[in-house]
Tab-separated table of C-alpha atoms and ligand atoms in Angstrom:
chain	number	residue	atom	x	y	z
A	7	MET	CA	194.684	-116.539	9.793
A	8	PHE	CA	197.163	-113.869	9.240
A	9	GLU	CA	196.877	-112.542	12.323
A	10	LYS	CA	199.682	-110.315	13.110
A	11	LEU	CA	198.677	-108.042	9.846
A	12	LEU	CA	195.237	-108.011	11.031
A	13	SER	CA	196.248	-107.015	14.394
A	14	GLU	CA	198.377	-104.433	13.360
A	15	ASN	CA	195.528	-103.239	10.945
A	16	SER	CA	192.721	-103.926	13.613
A	17	LYS	CA	192.205	-100.130	14.729
A	18	TRP	CA	191.597	-99.072	11.134
A	19	ILE	CA	189.388	-101.814	9.958
A	20	ASP	CA	187.015	-101.189	13.378
A	21	ALA	CA	187.290	-97.362	12.451
A	22	VAL	CA	185.914	-98.188	9.144
A	23	TRP	CA	183.566	-100.352	9.884
A	24	VAL	CA	182.135	-97.705	12.413
A	25	LYS	CA	181.995	-95.274	9.909
A	26	LEU	CA	180.454	-97.140	6.953
A	27	ASP	CA	177.687	-98.551	9.541
A	28	GLU	CA	177.349	-94.741	10.873
A	29	LYS	CA	176.746	-93.333	7.634
A	30	LEU	CA	174.573	-96.212	5.878
A	31	SER	CA	172.210	-96.366	8.439
A	32	LEU	CA	170.733	-93.112	7.544
A	33	VAL	CA	171.282	-93.698	3.641
A	34	THR	CA	169.660	-96.981	4.159
A	35	LEU	CA	166.217	-94.893	4.977
A	36	ARG	CA	167.132	-92.216	2.549
A	37	SER	CA	167.560	-94.376	-0.384
A	38	ARG	CA	165.275	-97.387	0.863
A	39	ASP	CA	163.000	-97.241	-2.673
A	40	LYS	CA	165.500	-96.604	-4.892
A	41	LEU	CA	168.057	-98.920	-7.237
A	42	PRO	CA	171.190	-96.186	-6.940
A	43	TYR	CA	173.394	-96.774	-9.339
A	44	THR	CA	175.442	-93.104	-8.911
A	45	SER	CA	175.200	-90.078	-6.997
A	46	VAL	CA	174.482	-86.813	-8.655
A	47	ASP	CA	175.178	-83.785	-6.230
A	48	GLY	CA	175.519	-85.714	-3.403
A	49	VAL	CA	172.052	-87.772	-3.728
A	50	HIS	CA	171.674	-91.058	-4.903
A	51	ASP	CA	169.585	-91.107	-8.677
A	52	ASP	CA	166.976	-93.663	-9.152
A	53	GLY	CA	167.659	-96.771	-11.814
A	54	LYS	CA	163.920	-98.257	-11.101
A	55	GLU	CA	162.680	-97.368	-14.344
A	56	SER	CA	165.659	-99.054	-16.650
A	57	PRO	CA	165.216	-102.119	-14.506
A	58	LEU	CA	167.534	-104.219	-16.256
A	59	ASN	CA	170.702	-102.180	-15.273
A	60	TRP	CA	173.135	-104.602	-14.401
A	61	THR	CA	174.117	-102.385	-11.474
A	62	ASN	CA	170.752	-103.026	-10.168
A	63	GLY	CA	171.455	-105.563	-7.285
A	64	PHE	CA	174.050	-103.864	-5.886
A	65	TRP	CA	172.298	-101.503	-3.435
A	66	GLY	CA	170.368	-104.569	-2.222
A	67	GLY	CA	173.620	-106.814	-1.798
A	68	LEU	CA	175.233	-103.863	0.198
A	69	ASN	CA	172.071	-103.874	2.587
A	70	TRP	CA	172.182	-107.770	2.880
A	71	LEU	CA	176.045	-107.184	4.105
A	72	MET	CA	175.569	-104.552	6.181
A	73	TYR	CA	172.597	-106.826	7.921
A	74	ILE	CA	175.422	-109.554	7.997
A	75	GLY	CA	177.570	-107.312	10.334
A	76	THR	CA	175.567	-105.546	12.018
A	77	GLY	CA	172.399	-107.529	12.492
A	78	LYS	CA	170.233	-104.302	11.944
A	79	GLU	CA	166.848	-104.492	10.739
A	80	CYS	CA	167.197	-101.182	8.956
A	81	TYR	CA	169.280	-102.737	6.303
A	82	LYS	CA	167.395	-105.993	5.988
A	83	ILE	CA	164.206	-104.111	5.004
A	84	THR	CA	166.132	-102.057	2.715
A	85	ALA	CA	167.805	-105.460	0.853
A	86	GLU	CA	164.409	-106.838	0.810
A	87	THR	CA	162.565	-103.860	-0.750
A	88	SER	CA	165.713	-103.717	-3.484
A	89	GLU	CA	164.713	-107.343	-4.374
A	90	LYS	CA	160.960	-106.260	-4.616
A	91	LEU	CA	161.712	-103.527	-7.491
A	92	LEU	CA	163.634	-105.339	-9.333
A	93	ASP	CA	160.628	-108.076	-10.111
A	94	LYS	CA	159.828	-105.160	-12.633
A	95	ALA	CA	162.477	-107.020	-14.778
A	96	PHE	CA	160.635	-110.154	-15.291
A	97	PHE	CA	158.083	-108.353	-17.638
A	98	SER	CA	161.039	-107.974	-20.188
A	99	MET	CA	162.941	-110.920	-20.227
A	100	GLN	CA	163.718	-111.315	-23.732
A	101	ASP	CA	166.458	-108.230	-23.059
A	102	TRP	CA	167.970	-110.136	-20.261
A	103	HIS	CA	172.149	-110.179	-20.655
A	104	HIS	CA	174.477	-111.846	-18.902
A	105	ASP	CA	174.676	-109.417	-15.754
A	106	VAL	CA	171.796	-111.475	-13.961
A	107	GLY	CA	174.425	-112.830	-11.815
A	108	PHE	CA	175.416	-109.509	-10.618
A	109	MET	CA	171.146	-108.389	-10.410
A	110	TRP	CA	170.037	-111.291	-8.415
A	111	HIS	CA	173.057	-113.556	-6.903
A	112	LEU	CA	173.505	-110.698	-4.197
A	113	THR	CA	170.104	-110.097	-3.892
A	114	SER	CA	167.651	-113.289	-4.121
A	115	GLY	CA	170.648	-115.491	-3.930
A	116	VAL	CA	171.650	-114.221	-0.524
A	117	ASN	CA	168.290	-113.275	0.542
A	118	TYR	CA	167.531	-117.120	0.115
A	119	ARG	CA	170.990	-118.889	1.884
A	120	LEU	CA	169.782	-116.350	4.730
A	121	THR	CA	166.012	-117.205	4.895
A	122	GLU	CA	165.426	-119.920	3.119
A	123	ASN	CA	162.469	-117.464	1.043
A	124	LEU	CA	161.315	-119.727	-1.591
A	125	SER	CA	160.700	-116.981	-3.658
A	126	SER	CA	163.744	-115.260	-3.618
A	127	LYS	CA	165.038	-119.071	-4.475
A	128	ASN	CA	162.801	-119.247	-7.664
A	129	ARG	CA	163.873	-115.862	-8.664
A	130	ASN	CA	167.600	-117.002	-8.600
A	131	LEU	CA	166.738	-119.915	-10.387
A	132	ILE	CA	165.317	-118.330	-13.289
A	133	ALA	CA	168.174	-115.570	-13.269
A	134	ALA	CA	170.780	-118.794	-13.321
A	135	MET	CA	168.675	-120.804	-16.328
A	136	SER	CA	168.607	-117.803	-18.026
A	137	LEU	CA	172.339	-117.306	-17.988
A	138	MET	CA	172.891	-120.795	-18.504
A	139	SER	CA	171.038	-120.445	-21.834
A	140	ARG	CA	173.379	-117.683	-23.374
A	141	TYR	CA	176.039	-120.308	-23.580
A	142	ASN	CA	177.020	-120.673	-27.432
A	143	VAL	CA	177.484	-124.619	-27.736
A	144	SER	CA	179.604	-124.263	-30.875
A	145	GLY	CA	181.743	-121.240	-30.036
A	146	ASP	CA	182.072	-122.391	-26.568
A	147	TYR	CA	181.243	-119.310	-24.321
A	148	ILE	CA	178.590	-117.321	-22.951
A	149	ARG	CA	177.018	-114.251	-25.209
A	150	CYS	CA	176.999	-110.803	-22.595
A	151	TRP	CA	175.047	-108.946	-24.544
A	152	ASN	CA	171.960	-109.025	-27.385
A	153	ASP	CA	172.328	-106.891	-30.525
A	154	GLY	CA	171.679	-103.357	-30.789
A	155	THR	CA	173.504	-102.899	-27.035
A	156	TRP	CA	176.730	-101.531	-28.780
A	157	GLY	CA	174.455	-100.785	-31.942
A	158	GLU	CA	175.869	-103.660	-33.589
A	159	LYS	CA	175.677	-107.207	-33.669
A	160	VAL	CA	177.356	-108.897	-30.501
A	161	ALA	CA	176.136	-112.673	-30.933
A	162	GLY	CA	179.672	-113.721	-30.794
A	163	TRP	CA	181.268	-111.744	-27.868
A	164	SER	CA	182.194	-113.022	-24.443
A	165	ILE	CA	183.249	-110.235	-21.646
A	166	ILE	CA	186.048	-110.718	-19.304
A	167	ASP	CA	183.425	-109.064	-16.210
A	168	CYS	CA	181.413	-112.997	-17.594
A	169	MET	CA	183.492	-114.012	-14.746
A	170	MET	CA	181.792	-112.698	-11.850
A	171	ASN	CA	178.404	-113.780	-12.934
A	172	ILE	CA	178.943	-117.477	-13.240
A	173	PRO	CA	179.159	-118.155	-9.725
A	174	ILE	CA	174.949	-118.282	-9.732
A	175	LEU	CA	175.676	-121.149	-11.974
A	176	TYR	CA	177.882	-123.291	-9.709
A	177	TRP	CA	175.413	-122.213	-6.781
A	178	ALA	CA	172.473	-123.447	-9.089
A	179	SER	CA	174.136	-126.887	-10.144
A	180	LYS	CA	174.503	-127.153	-6.281
A	181	GLU	CA	171.055	-126.236	-5.250
A	182	ILE	CA	169.038	-128.483	-7.816
A	183	GLY	CA	171.681	-131.393	-8.024
A	184	ASP	CA	172.026	-130.440	-12.042
A	185	SER	CA	175.596	-130.220	-13.001
A	186	ARG	CA	174.730	-128.864	-16.661
A	187	PHE	CA	175.119	-125.223	-14.381
A	188	SER	CA	178.476	-125.544	-13.711
A	189	LYS	CA	179.548	-127.868	-16.562
A	190	ILE	CA	178.858	-124.635	-18.505
A	191	ALA	CA	180.196	-122.221	-16.008
A	192	MET	CA	183.613	-124.350	-16.719
A	193	ARG	CA	183.191	-124.476	-20.194
A	194	HIS	CA	182.972	-120.656	-20.076
A	195	ALA	CA	185.927	-120.495	-17.442
A	196	ASP	CA	188.322	-122.180	-19.635
A	197	MET	CA	187.596	-120.163	-22.737
A	198	THR	CA	188.275	-117.073	-20.737
A	199	MET	CA	191.647	-118.392	-19.402
A	200	ARG	CA	192.478	-119.428	-23.128
A	201	ASP	CA	190.926	-116.570	-25.081
A	202	HIS	CA	190.827	-113.081	-22.502
A	203	VAL	CA	193.929	-113.629	-19.978
A	204	ARG	CA	197.166	-112.729	-21.566
A	205	GLU	CA	200.901	-114.654	-20.777
A	206	ASP	CA	201.555	-111.258	-18.346
A	207	GLY	CA	198.273	-111.503	-16.597
A	208	SER	CA	196.623	-108.841	-18.415
A	209	VAL	CA	193.254	-109.292	-19.860
A	210	ASN	CA	191.518	-108.716	-22.894
A	211	HIS	CA	187.957	-107.028	-21.956
A	212	ILE	CA	185.888	-108.231	-25.293
A	213	VAL	CA	186.615	-111.229	-27.330
A	214	VAL	CA	184.911	-111.833	-30.562
A	215	HIS	CA	183.916	-115.407	-31.178
A	216	ASP	CA	182.610	-117.344	-34.390
A	217	THR	CA	179.131	-118.386	-33.549
A	218	GLU	CA	179.412	-121.471	-35.568
A	219	SER	CA	182.767	-122.812	-34.155
A	220	PRO	CA	185.254	-122.378	-31.491
A	221	ARG	CA	187.517	-120.237	-33.653
A	222	VAL	CA	188.361	-116.622	-32.334
A	223	LEU	CA	187.890	-113.650	-34.682
A	224	GLY	CA	189.147	-110.840	-32.731
A	225	VAL	CA	189.327	-108.684	-29.639
A	226	ARG	CA	187.942	-105.246	-29.103
A	227	LYS	CA	188.799	-102.729	-26.886
A	228	GLY	CA	185.603	-102.801	-24.601
A	229	GLN	CA	185.597	-100.029	-21.714
A	230	GLY	CA	189.673	-99.764	-21.717
A	231	TYR	CA	191.827	-97.247	-23.326
A	232	SER	CA	192.838	-99.838	-26.236
A	233	GLU	CA	192.192	-103.244	-27.216
A	234	ASN	CA	195.842	-104.316	-26.493
A	235	SER	CA	195.741	-102.631	-23.217
A	236	CYS	CA	194.306	-103.660	-19.753
A	237	TRP	CA	191.023	-102.028	-18.191
A	238	SER	CA	191.736	-102.577	-14.546
A	239	ARG	CA	188.113	-103.142	-13.675
A	240	GLY	CA	188.074	-105.964	-16.473
A	241	ALA	CA	191.449	-107.565	-14.577
A	242	SER	CA	190.005	-107.083	-11.229
A	243	TRP	CA	186.797	-109.007	-12.458
A	244	ALA	CA	189.190	-111.763	-13.634
A	245	LEU	CA	191.247	-111.679	-10.277
A	246	TYR	CA	188.125	-112.345	-8.344
A	247	GLY	CA	186.164	-114.354	-10.159
A	248	PHE	CA	188.778	-116.861	-11.192
A	249	VAL	CA	189.364	-117.183	-7.383
A	250	LEU	CA	185.796	-117.423	-6.907
A	251	SER	CA	185.784	-120.261	-10.007
A	252	TYR	CA	188.467	-122.517	-7.992
A	253	ILE	CA	186.690	-121.779	-4.218
A	254	HIS	CA	183.519	-123.681	-6.393
A	255	THR	CA	185.019	-126.189	-8.220
A	256	LYS	CA	188.859	-126.347	-6.858
A	257	GLU	CA	190.320	-127.265	-10.015
A	258	GLN	CA	193.790	-126.025	-9.906
A	259	ARG	CA	194.013	-124.351	-13.226
A	260	TYR	CA	191.737	-121.105	-11.975
A	261	LEU	CA	193.637	-120.572	-9.052
A	262	ASP	CA	197.129	-120.369	-11.143
A	263	THR	CA	195.338	-118.052	-13.543
A	264	ALA	CA	194.170	-115.892	-10.385
A	265	ILE	CA	197.138	-115.945	-9.414
A	266	LYS	CA	198.764	-114.431	-12.182
A	267	VAL	CA	196.146	-111.856	-12.893
A	268	ALA	CA	196.895	-110.511	-8.911
A	269	ASP	CA	200.261	-110.387	-9.686
A	270	TYR	CA	200.277	-108.192	-12.896
A	271	PHE	CA	197.320	-106.385	-10.736
A	272	ILE	CA	199.736	-105.745	-7.607
A	273	LYS	CA	202.494	-105.116	-9.779
A	274	GLU	CA	201.457	-102.104	-11.591
A	275	THR	CA	199.060	-100.993	-9.027
A	276	GLN	CA	202.108	-100.340	-6.573
A	277	LYS	CA	203.375	-97.995	-9.205
A	278	THR	CA	200.746	-95.394	-8.433
A	279	ASN	CA	200.921	-95.436	-4.700
A	280	TRP	CA	198.433	-98.414	-4.553
A	281	LEU	CA	195.379	-96.158	-5.953
A	282	PRO	CA	194.646	-98.062	-9.463
A	283	ARG	CA	194.650	-96.347	-12.872
A	284	LEU	CA	191.372	-96.880	-15.161
A	285	ASP	CA	193.848	-98.845	-17.652
A	286	PHE	CA	196.863	-100.071	-16.481
A	287	ARG	CA	198.290	-99.515	-20.199
A	288	GLN	CA	196.502	-95.878	-20.808
A	289	PRO	CA	199.061	-92.952	-21.171
A	290	ASP	CA	200.464	-91.006	-18.260
A	291	ASN	CA	198.191	-87.835	-19.186
A	292	PRO	CA	195.601	-87.788	-18.405
A	293	LEU	CA	195.720	-89.856	-15.342
A	294	TYR	CA	192.400	-91.624	-15.058
A	295	TYR	CA	191.792	-93.434	-11.757
A	296	ASP	CA	189.372	-96.008	-11.187
A	297	SER	CA	187.915	-97.023	-7.150
A	298	THR	CA	185.530	-99.361	-8.157
A	299	ALA	CA	188.784	-101.846	-9.737
A	300	GLY	CA	190.684	-101.402	-6.219
A	301	ALA	CA	187.548	-102.127	-4.366
A	302	ILE	CA	186.606	-105.154	-6.588
A	303	ALA	CA	190.296	-106.220	-6.632
A	304	SER	CA	190.795	-106.331	-2.950
A	305	CYS	CA	187.722	-108.717	-2.164
A	306	GLY	CA	189.731	-111.032	-4.861
A	307	LEU	CA	193.012	-110.853	-2.899
A	308	ILE	CA	191.690	-111.288	0.261
A	309	GLU	CA	189.712	-114.306	-0.974
A	310	LEU	CA	193.092	-115.891	-2.616
A	311	ALA	CA	195.183	-115.032	0.427
A	312	LYS	CA	192.510	-117.377	2.277
A	313	VAL	CA	192.881	-119.887	-0.147
A	314	LEU	CA	197.070	-119.849	-0.184
A	315	GLY	CA	196.756	-120.068	3.692
A	316	GLU	CA	199.709	-117.856	5.851
A	317	CYS	CA	202.617	-117.929	3.755
A	318	ALA	CA	201.802	-117.849	0.491
A	319	GLY	CA	199.143	-115.731	1.069
A	320	GLU	CA	200.510	-112.858	2.832
A	321	LYS	CA	201.430	-111.217	0.142
A	322	TYR	CA	197.863	-110.729	-1.285
A	323	ILE	CA	195.919	-109.898	1.714
A	324	GLU	CA	198.712	-107.177	2.516
A	325	SER	CA	198.252	-105.776	-0.846
A	326	ALA	CA	194.522	-105.361	-0.559
A	327	ILE	CA	194.867	-103.695	3.230
A	328	ASN	CA	197.078	-101.156	1.153
A	329	ILE	CA	195.057	-100.706	-1.482
A	330	LEU	CA	191.978	-100.146	0.381
A	331	ARG	CA	193.971	-97.756	3.315
A	332	ALA	CA	195.322	-95.524	0.114
A	333	MET	CA	191.246	-95.282	-1.017
A	334	GLU	CA	190.087	-95.160	2.201
A	335	GLU	CA	192.433	-91.887	2.519
A	336	ASN	CA	192.241	-90.253	-0.362
A	337	TRP	CA	188.945	-91.717	-1.741
A	338	CYS	CA	185.732	-91.911	0.419
A	339	SER	CA	183.437	-89.406	1.290
A	340	TRP	CA	182.418	-89.468	5.049
A	341	GLU	CA	179.907	-86.573	5.297
A	342	ASP	CA	176.347	-87.786	5.803
A	343	SER	CA	175.138	-85.549	3.478
A	344	GLN	CA	176.576	-87.721	0.560
A	345	ASP	CA	174.799	-90.454	-0.378
A	346	SER	CA	178.139	-92.425	-1.814
A	347	ILE	CA	181.437	-93.523	-0.305
A	348	LEU	CA	183.685	-94.283	-2.482
A	349	GLN	CA	184.410	-91.698	-5.140
A	350	MET	CA	186.854	-91.718	-8.243
A	351	GLY	CA	184.915	-94.602	-9.808
A	352	SER	CA	185.338	-94.914	-13.985
A	353	LEU	CA	182.844	-96.351	-16.309
A	354	MET	CA	185.168	-96.373	-19.139
A	355	TYR	CA	188.218	-94.647	-20.516
A	356	THR	CA	185.602	-92.197	-22.876
A	357	SER	CA	182.835	-91.531	-20.637
A	358	GLN	CA	181.981	-90.987	-16.644
A	359	ILE	CA	185.100	-90.216	-15.444
A	360	HIS	CA	185.802	-90.099	-11.549
A	361	VAL	CA	182.232	-90.545	-10.299
A	362	PRO	CA	180.947	-92.723	-7.295
A	363	PHE	CA	179.210	-95.658	-8.376
A	364	ILE	CA	176.854	-98.240	-6.329
A	365	TYR	CA	179.191	-100.950	-6.624
A	366	GLY	CA	182.155	-99.375	-5.669
A	367	ASP	CA	180.327	-99.300	-2.341
A	368	TYR	CA	179.012	-102.647	-2.557
A	369	PHE	CA	182.871	-103.661	-3.125
A	370	LEU	CA	184.024	-101.784	-0.120
A	371	VAL	CA	181.667	-103.200	2.333
A	372	GLU	CA	182.380	-106.214	1.358
A	373	ALA	CA	186.225	-106.278	1.793
A	374	MET	CA	185.680	-104.970	4.907
A	375	LEU	CA	183.230	-107.417	5.996
A	376	LYS	CA	186.137	-109.791	5.231
A	377	LEU	CA	188.731	-107.894	6.924
A	378	LYS	CA	186.525	-107.850	10.049
A	379	GLY	CA	186.838	-111.988	9.829
A	380	ASN	CA	183.301	-112.599	8.464
A	381	GLU	CA	183.750	-115.690	6.190
A	382	PHE	CA	179.886	-115.171	4.651
A	383	LEU	CA	180.686	-115.421	0.756
A	384	PRO	CA	178.218	-113.899	-1.628
A	385	TRP	CA	179.100	-115.062	-4.842
B	405	LIG	N1	180.067	-105.033	-15.847
B	405	LIG	C1	180.326	-103.715	-16.848
B	405	LIG	C2	180.987	-102.971	-16.017
B	405	LIG	O1	182.252	-103.480	-15.164
B	405	LIG	O2	181.428	-101.518	-16.063
């Protein structure tokens, strides 16, 4: 599929893959015992002391992908080490949140699928059960955070990011033959389609629900510019998340939603030469970007293209290549001395602007592995 486009770009794809492997085969040794979140003065920090940080699974996940792409043992060892470091989180289960999908599905979930390791299967099942238990039956949504996370009561909050956590539920359903998991995932995806995705394909980050009925009480700004704007990473979570819900369920409505969000994302990103802004409705000044949104969206666009096939899919894989090429040219650091690769990530409109994040590197690697033709889907 997409042979012409991929062969036109094959030199670039191969060159980027070689650079990824050259750099990461050094970094994987340096950061083997860490759970990185960002890097400070070029060096990965270490989130081991905050076992519940939502980003703690990306370093292990990235190493699994490099192992899949190269077969090199050094990546497998780091991935396994990383998974074990996450075990500390099992001692504070009352504080778990909805990001258990990001944390375990990319580490334990992938380990189990590659090696049939039973401890990894159990870790992933516990994570799936925990996520399922966050479903609010009256309000019909999966609760994201716990009270106090933002200094307030958040029992009624759902967030767009959760679309990337629910694939662990589809996996658990299949794995143990229990449809409750996927039914709850689909209830949440249907709510997200209805309450988070707007008519033009932009998205709300936070929706506040009545905890006792299916009534929506309002929306909140979250990590974007304002409550009516569109946080680009939120849009990328929705884009990729709906493609994944379609892949796991084959429900046309999820594919239609993924296309709607993808078209909006592409239209907005084209305006800034394929480099995604932090928020698509932020003021022109200051011009904040977010590379992580570009990396996540690229993965979603490539999977969307594959689902749609040769003709209808062309535009989506071409857009992914445009984003990745623009980001590689402008925002990647290939120096061995720097632990992070993709720079210019942004946490939110009000803090941590233009810094590298481990999830940026994770999704960059996932996108390049896909462009190299590898069919492994970690989600
Ligand atoms: N899931 C949190 C974030 O995207 O920043």
